[in-house]
PDB file of C-alpha atoms and ligand atoms in Angstrom:
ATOM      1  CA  UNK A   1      57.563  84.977 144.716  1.00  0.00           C
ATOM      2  CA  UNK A   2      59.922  83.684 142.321  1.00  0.00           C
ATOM      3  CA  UNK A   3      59.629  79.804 141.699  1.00  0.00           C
ATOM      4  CA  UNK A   4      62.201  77.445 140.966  1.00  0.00           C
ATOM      5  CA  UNK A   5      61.614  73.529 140.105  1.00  0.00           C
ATOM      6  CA  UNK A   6      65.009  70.940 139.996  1.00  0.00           C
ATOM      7  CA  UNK A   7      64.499  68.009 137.966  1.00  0.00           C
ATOM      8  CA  UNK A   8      66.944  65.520 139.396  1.00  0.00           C
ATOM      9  CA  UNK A   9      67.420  61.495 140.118  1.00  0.00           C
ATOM     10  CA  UNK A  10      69.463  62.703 143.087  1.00  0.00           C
ATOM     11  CA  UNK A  11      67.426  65.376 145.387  1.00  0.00           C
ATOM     12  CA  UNK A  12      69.592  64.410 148.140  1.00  0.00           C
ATOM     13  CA  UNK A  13      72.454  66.007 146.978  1.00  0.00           C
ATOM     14  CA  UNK A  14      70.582  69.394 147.567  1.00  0.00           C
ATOM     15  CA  UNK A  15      69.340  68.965 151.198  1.00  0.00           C
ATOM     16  CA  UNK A  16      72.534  71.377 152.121  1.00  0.00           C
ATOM     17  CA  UNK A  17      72.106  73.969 149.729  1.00  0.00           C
ATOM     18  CA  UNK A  18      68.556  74.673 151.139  1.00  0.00           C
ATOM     19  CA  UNK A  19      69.013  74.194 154.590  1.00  0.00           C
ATOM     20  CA  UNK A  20      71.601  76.135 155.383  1.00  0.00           C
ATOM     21  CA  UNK A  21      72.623  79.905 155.669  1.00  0.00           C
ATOM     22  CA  UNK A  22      70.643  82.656 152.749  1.00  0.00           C
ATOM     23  CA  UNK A  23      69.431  79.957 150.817  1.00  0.00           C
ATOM     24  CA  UNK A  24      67.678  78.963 153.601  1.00  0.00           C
ATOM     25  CA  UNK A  25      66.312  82.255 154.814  1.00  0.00           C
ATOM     26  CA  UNK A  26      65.188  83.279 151.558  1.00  0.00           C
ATOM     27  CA  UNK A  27      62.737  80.283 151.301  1.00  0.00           C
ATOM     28  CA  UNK A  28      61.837  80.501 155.488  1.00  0.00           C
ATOM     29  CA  UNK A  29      61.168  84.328 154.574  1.00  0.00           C
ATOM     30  CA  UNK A  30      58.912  82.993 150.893  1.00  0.00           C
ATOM     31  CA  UNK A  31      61.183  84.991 149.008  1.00  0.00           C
ATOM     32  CA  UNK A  32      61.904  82.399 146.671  1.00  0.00           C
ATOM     33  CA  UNK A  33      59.987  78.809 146.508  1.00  0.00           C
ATOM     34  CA  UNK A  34      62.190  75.559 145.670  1.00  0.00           C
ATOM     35  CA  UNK A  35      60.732  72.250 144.614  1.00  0.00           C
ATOM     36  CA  UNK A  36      62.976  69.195 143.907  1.00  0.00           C
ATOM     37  CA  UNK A  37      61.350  67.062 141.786  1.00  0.00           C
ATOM     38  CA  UNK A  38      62.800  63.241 141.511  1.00  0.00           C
ATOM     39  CA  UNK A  39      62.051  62.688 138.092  1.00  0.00           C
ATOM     40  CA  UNK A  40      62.478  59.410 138.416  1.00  0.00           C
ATOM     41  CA  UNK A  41      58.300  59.278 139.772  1.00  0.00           C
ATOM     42  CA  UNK A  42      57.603  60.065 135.582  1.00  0.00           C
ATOM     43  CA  UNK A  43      58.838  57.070 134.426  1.00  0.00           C
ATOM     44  CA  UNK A  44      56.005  54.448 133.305  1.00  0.00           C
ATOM     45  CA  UNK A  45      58.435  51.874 132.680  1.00  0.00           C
ATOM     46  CA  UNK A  46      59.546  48.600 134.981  1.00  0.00           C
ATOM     47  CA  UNK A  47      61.548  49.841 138.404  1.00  0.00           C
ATOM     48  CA  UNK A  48      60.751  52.800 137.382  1.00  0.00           C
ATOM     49  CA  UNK A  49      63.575  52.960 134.596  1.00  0.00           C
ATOM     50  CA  UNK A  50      64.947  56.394 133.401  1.00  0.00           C
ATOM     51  CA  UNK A  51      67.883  55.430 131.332  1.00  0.00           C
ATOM     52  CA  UNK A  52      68.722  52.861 128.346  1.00  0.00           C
ATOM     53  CA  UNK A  53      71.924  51.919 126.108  1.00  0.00           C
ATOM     54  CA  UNK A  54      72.893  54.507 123.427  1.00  0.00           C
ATOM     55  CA  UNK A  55      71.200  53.603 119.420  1.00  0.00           C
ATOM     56  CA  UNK A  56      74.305  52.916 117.591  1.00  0.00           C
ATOM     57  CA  UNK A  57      76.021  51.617 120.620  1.00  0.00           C
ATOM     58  CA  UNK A  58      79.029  53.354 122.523  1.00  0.00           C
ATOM     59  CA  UNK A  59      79.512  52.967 126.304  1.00  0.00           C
ATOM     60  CA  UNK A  60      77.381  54.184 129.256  1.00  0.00           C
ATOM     61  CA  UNK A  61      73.440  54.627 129.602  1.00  0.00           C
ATOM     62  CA  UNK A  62      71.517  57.756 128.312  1.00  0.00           C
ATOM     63  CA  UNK A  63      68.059  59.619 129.680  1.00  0.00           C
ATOM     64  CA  UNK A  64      65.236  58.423 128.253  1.00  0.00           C
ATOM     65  CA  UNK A  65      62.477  61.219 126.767  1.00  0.00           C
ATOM     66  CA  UNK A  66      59.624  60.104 128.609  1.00  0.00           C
ATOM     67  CA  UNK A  67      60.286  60.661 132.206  1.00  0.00           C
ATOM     68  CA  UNK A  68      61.844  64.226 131.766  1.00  0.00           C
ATOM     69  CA  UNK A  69      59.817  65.320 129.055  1.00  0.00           C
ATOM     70  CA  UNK A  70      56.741  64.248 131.306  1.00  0.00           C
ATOM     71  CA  UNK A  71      57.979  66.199 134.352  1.00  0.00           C
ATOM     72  CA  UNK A  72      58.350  69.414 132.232  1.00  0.00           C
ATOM     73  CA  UNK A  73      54.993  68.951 130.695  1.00  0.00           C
ATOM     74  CA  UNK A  74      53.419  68.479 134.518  1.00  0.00           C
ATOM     75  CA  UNK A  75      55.449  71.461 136.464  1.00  0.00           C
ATOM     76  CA  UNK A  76      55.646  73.829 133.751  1.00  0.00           C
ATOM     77  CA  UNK A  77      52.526  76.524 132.616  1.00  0.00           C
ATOM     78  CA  UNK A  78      52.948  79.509 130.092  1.00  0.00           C
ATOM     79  CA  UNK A  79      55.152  81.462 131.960  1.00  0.00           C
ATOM     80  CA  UNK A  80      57.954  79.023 132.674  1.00  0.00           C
ATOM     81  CA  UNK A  81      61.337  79.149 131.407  1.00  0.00           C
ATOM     82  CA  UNK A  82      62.650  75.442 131.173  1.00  0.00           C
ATOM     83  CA  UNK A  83      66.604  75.592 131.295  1.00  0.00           C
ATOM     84  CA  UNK A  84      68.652  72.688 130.488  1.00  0.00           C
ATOM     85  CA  UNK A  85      71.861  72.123 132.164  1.00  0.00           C
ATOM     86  CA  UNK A  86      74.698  70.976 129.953  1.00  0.00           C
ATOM     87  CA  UNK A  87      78.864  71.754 129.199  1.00  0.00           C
ATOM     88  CA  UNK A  88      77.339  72.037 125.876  1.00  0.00           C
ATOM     89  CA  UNK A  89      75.049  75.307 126.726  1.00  0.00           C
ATOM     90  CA  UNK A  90      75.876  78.383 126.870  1.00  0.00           C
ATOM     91  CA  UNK A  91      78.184  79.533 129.054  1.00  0.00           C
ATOM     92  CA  UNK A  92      76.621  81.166 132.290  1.00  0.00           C
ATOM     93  CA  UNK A  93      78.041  84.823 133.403  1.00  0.00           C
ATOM     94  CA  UNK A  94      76.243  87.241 135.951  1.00  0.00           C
ATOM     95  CA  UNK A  95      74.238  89.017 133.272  1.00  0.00           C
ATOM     96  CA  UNK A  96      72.648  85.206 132.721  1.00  0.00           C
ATOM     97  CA  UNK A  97      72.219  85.723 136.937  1.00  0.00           C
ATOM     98  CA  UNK A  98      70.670  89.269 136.411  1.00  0.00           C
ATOM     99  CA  UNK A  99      68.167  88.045 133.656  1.00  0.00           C
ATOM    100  CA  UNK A 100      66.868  85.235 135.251  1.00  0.00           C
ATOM    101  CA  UNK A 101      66.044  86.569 138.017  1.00  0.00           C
ATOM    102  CA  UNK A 102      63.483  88.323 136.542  1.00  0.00           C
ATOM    103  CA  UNK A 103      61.596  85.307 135.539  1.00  0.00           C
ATOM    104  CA  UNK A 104      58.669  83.892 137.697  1.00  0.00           C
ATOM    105  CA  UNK A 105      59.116  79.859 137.292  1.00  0.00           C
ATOM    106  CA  UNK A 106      62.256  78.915 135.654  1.00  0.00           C
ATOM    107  CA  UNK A 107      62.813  74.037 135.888  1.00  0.00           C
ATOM    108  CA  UNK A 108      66.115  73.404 135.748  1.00  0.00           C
ATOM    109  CA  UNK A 109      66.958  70.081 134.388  1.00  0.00           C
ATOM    110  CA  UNK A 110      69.815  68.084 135.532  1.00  0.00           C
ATOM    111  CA  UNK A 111      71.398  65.082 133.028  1.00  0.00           C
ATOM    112  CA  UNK A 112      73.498  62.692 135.196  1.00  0.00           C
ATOM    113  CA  UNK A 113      75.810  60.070 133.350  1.00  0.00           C
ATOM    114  CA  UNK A 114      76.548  59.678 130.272  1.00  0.00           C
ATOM    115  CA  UNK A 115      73.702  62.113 128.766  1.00  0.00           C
ATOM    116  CA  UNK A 116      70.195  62.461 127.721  1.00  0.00           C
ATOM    117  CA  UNK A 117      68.506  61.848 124.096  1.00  0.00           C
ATOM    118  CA  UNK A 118      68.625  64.314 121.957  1.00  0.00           C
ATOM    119  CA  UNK A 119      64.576  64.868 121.555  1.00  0.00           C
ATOM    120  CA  UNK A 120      64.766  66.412 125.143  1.00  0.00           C
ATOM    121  CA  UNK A 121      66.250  69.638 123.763  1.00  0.00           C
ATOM    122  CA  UNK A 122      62.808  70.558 121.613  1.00  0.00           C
ATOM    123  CA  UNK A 123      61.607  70.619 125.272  1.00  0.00           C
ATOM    124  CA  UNK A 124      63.506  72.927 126.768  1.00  0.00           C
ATOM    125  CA  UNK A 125      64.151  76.734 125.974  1.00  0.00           C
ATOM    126  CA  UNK A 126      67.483  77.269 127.044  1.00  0.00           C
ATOM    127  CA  UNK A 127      70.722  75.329 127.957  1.00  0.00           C
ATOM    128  CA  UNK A 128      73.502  76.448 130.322  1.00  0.00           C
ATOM    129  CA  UNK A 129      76.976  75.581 131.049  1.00  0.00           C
ATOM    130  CA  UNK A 130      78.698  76.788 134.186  1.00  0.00           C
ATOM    131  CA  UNK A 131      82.155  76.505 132.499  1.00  0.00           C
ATOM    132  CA  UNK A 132      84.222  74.594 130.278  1.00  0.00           C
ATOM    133  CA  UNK A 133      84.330  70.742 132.682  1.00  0.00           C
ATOM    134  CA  UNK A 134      82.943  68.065 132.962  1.00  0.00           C
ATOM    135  CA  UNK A 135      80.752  66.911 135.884  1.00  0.00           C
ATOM    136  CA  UNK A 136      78.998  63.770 137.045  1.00  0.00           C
ATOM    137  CA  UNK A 137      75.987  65.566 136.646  1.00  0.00           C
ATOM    138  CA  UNK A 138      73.897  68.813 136.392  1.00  0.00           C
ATOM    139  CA  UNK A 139      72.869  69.043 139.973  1.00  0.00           C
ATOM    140  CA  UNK A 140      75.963  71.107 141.384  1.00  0.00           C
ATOM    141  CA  UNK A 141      75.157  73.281 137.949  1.00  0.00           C
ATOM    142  CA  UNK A 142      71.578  73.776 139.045  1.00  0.00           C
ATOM    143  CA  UNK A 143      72.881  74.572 142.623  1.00  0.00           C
ATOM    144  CA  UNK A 144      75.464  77.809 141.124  1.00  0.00           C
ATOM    145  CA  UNK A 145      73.002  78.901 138.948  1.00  0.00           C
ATOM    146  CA  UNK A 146      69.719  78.983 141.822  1.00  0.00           C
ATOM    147  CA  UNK A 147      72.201  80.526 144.257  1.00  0.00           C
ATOM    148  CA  UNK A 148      73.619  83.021 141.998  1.00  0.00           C
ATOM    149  CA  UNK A 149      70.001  84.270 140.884  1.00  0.00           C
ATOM    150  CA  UNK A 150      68.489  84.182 144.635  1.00  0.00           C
ATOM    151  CA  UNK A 151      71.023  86.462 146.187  1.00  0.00           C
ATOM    152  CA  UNK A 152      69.768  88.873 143.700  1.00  0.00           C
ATOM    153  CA  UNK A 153      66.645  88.623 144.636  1.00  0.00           C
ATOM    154  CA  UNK A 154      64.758  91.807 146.942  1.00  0.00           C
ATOM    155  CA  UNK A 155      65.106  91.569 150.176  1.00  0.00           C
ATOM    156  CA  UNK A 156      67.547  88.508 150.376  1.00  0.00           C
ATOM    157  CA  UNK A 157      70.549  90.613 150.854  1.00  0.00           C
ATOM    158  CA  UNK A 158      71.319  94.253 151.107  1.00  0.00           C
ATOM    159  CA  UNK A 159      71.399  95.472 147.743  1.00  0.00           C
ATOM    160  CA  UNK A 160      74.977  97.202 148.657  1.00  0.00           C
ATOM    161  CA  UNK A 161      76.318  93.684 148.906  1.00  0.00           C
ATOM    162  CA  UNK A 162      76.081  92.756 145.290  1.00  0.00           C
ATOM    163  CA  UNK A 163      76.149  96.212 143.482  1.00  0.00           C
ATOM    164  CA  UNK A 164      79.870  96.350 143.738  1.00  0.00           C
ATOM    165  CA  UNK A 165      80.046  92.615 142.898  1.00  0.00           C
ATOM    166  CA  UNK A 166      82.832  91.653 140.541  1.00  0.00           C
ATOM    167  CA  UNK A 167      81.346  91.431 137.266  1.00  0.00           C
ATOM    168  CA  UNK A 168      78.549  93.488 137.740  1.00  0.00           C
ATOM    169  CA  UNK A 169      80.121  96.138 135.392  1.00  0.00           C
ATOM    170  CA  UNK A 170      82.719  94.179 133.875  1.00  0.00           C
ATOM    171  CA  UNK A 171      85.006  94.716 137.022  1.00  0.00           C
ATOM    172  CA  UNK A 172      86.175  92.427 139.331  1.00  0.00           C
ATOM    173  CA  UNK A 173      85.977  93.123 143.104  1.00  0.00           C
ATOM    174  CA  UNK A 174      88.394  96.305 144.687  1.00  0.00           C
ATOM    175  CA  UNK A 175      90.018  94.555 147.961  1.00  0.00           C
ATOM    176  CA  UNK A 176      89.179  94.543 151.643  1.00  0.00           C
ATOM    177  CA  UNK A 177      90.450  94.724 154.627  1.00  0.00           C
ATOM    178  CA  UNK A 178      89.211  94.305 158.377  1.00  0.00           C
ATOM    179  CA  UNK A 179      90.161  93.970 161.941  1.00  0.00           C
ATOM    180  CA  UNK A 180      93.182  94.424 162.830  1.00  0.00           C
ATOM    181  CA  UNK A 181      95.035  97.169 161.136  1.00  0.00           C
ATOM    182  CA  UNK A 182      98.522  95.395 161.082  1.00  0.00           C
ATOM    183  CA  UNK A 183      98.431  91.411 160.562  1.00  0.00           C
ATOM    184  CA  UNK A 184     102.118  90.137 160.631  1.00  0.00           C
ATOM    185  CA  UNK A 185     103.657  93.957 159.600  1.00  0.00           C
ATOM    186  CA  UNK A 186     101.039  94.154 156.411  1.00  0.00           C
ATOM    187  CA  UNK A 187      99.035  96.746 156.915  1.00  0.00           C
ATOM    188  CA  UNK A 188      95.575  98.248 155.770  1.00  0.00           C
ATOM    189  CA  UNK A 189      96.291 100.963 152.911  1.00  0.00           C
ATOM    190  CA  UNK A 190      95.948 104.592 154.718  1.00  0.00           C
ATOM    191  CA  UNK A 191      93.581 105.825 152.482  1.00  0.00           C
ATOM    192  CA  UNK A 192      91.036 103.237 153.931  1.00  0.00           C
ATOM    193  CA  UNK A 193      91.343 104.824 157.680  1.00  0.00           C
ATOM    194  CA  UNK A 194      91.480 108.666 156.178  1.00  0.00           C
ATOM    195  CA  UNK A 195      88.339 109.093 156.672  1.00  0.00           C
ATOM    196  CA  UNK A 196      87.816 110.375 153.257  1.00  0.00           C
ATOM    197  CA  UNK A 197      84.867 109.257 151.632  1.00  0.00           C
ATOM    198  CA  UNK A 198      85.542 110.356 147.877  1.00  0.00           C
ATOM    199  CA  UNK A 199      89.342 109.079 148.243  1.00  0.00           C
ATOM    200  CA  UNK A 200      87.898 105.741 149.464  1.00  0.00           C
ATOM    201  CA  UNK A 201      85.868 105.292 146.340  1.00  0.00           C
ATOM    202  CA  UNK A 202      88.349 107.010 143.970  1.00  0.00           C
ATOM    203  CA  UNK A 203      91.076 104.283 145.436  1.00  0.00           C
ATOM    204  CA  UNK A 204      88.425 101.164 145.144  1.00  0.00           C
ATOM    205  CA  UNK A 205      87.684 102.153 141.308  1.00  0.00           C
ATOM    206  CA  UNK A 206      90.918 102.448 140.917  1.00  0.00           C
ATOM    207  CA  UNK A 207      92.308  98.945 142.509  1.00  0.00           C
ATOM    208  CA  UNK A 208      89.263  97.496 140.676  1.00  0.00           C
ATOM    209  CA  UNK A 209      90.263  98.436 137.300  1.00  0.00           C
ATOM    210  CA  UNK A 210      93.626  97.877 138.158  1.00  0.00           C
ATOM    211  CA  UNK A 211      92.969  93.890 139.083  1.00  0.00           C
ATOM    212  CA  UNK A 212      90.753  93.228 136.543  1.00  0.00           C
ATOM    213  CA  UNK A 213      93.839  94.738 134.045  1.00  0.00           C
ATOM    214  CA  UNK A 214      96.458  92.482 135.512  1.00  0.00           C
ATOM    215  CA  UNK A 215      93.834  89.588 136.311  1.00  0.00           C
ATOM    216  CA  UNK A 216      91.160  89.262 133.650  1.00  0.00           C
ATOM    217  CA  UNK A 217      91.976  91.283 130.538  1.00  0.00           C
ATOM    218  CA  UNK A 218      89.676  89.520 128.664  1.00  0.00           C
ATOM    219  CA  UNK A 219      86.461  91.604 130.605  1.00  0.00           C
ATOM    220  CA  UNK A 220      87.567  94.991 129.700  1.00  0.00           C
ATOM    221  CA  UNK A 221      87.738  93.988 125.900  1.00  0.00           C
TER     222      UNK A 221
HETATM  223  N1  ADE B   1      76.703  68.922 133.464  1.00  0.00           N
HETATM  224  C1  ADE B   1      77.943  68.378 133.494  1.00  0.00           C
HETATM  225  N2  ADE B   1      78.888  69.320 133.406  1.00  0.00           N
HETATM  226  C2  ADE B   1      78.237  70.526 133.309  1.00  0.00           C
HETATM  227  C3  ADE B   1      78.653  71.875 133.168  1.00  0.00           C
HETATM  228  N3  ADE B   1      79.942  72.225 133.121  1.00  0.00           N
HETATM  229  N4  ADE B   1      77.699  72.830 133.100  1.00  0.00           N
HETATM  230  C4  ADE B   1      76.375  72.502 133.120  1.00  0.00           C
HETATM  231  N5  ADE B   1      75.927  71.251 133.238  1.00  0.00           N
HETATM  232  C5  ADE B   1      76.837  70.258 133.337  1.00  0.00           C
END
């Protein structure tokens, strides 16, 4: 079972992400095992402090090494892969989804306000950005990344779900279409109710290419 440890000073914020809907039947069904860790328990200082003003002034508070560096230490052994997130990493696509998730332990480590000293990146052995903004913290990060790697996971979801996921091959998703055949006089392409099985998947790998062309050039280069 794969393992994944947060490192947060806000494990609240993730009480819906694991208690609700796949997420929440992967880790009822121990296909995946979730610990968040308040890192916060690490410090050794007064009220338990985490942060301090910048060296060299400037506004806002940074992380402090010790409690971090001391929760990494505790959770990880020789197989873990300790990932930092950060807009400054690098950036996170569904091959990053389709490599972690052959990893046994990954800790992912969240920075909240202003950022964390610099020392704490000799600790970890990877950092990842979900895109190029800015957010209060790394905690919805940790969330995108843990969800995208779980659903990929055996057994969490038919594997026909995500092998025709957009990206997967460079290709964004062909469209679909359900119940009922005409909604407000737009109706479901006839191929779709032909019947035709190779026609079906001709037309899909055809309207795939064809949006990923118009829509995101940029993956076909
Ligand atoms: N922390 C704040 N913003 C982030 C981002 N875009 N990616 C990863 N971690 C972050």
């Amino acid at each position: 079972m794969m393992k994944i440890d947060i490192l947060t000073l806000f494990p609240n914020m993730f009480d819906g992400f694991l208690n609700e809907s796949i997420i929440k039947r992967a880790i009822e069904r121990k296909l995946v095992s979730i610990n968040v860790v308040n890192f916060r328990k690490y410090s050794k200082l007064n009220n338990s402090q985490v942060d301090d003003t910048p060296y060299g002034g400037g506004s806002g508070m940074v992380l402090m090494c010790e409690p971090i560096v001391s929760a990494i230490e505790d959770l990880k052994d020789d197989d873990t892969t300790v990932i930092l997130l950060t807009p400054q990493g690098i950036p996170y696509k569904q091959k990053s989804a389709m490599m972690l998730k052959e990893k046994k332990h990954i800790i992912l480590v969240c920075g909240h306000y202003e950022g964390f000293d610099e020392r704490i990146r000799n600790f970890v052995d990877m950092e990842i950005s979900i895109g190029d903004y800015v957010l209060t913290g790394g905690e919805i990060p940790a969330m995108a990344i843990s969800d995208s790697i779980i659903r990929l996971l055996d057994g969490v979801i038919k594997e026909d779900s995500y092998v025709n996921d957009s990206f997967t091959d460079n290709r964004l998703d062909y469209p679909t279409y359900t119940k009922p055949y005409d909604f407000r006089g737009m109706k479901v392409p006839d191929v779709l109710i032909s019947g035709d099985h190779k026609k079906i998947e001709a037309y899909r790998q055809e309207e795939s290419l064809k949006r990923t062309k118009e829509r995101r050039p940029d993956l076909l280069d």
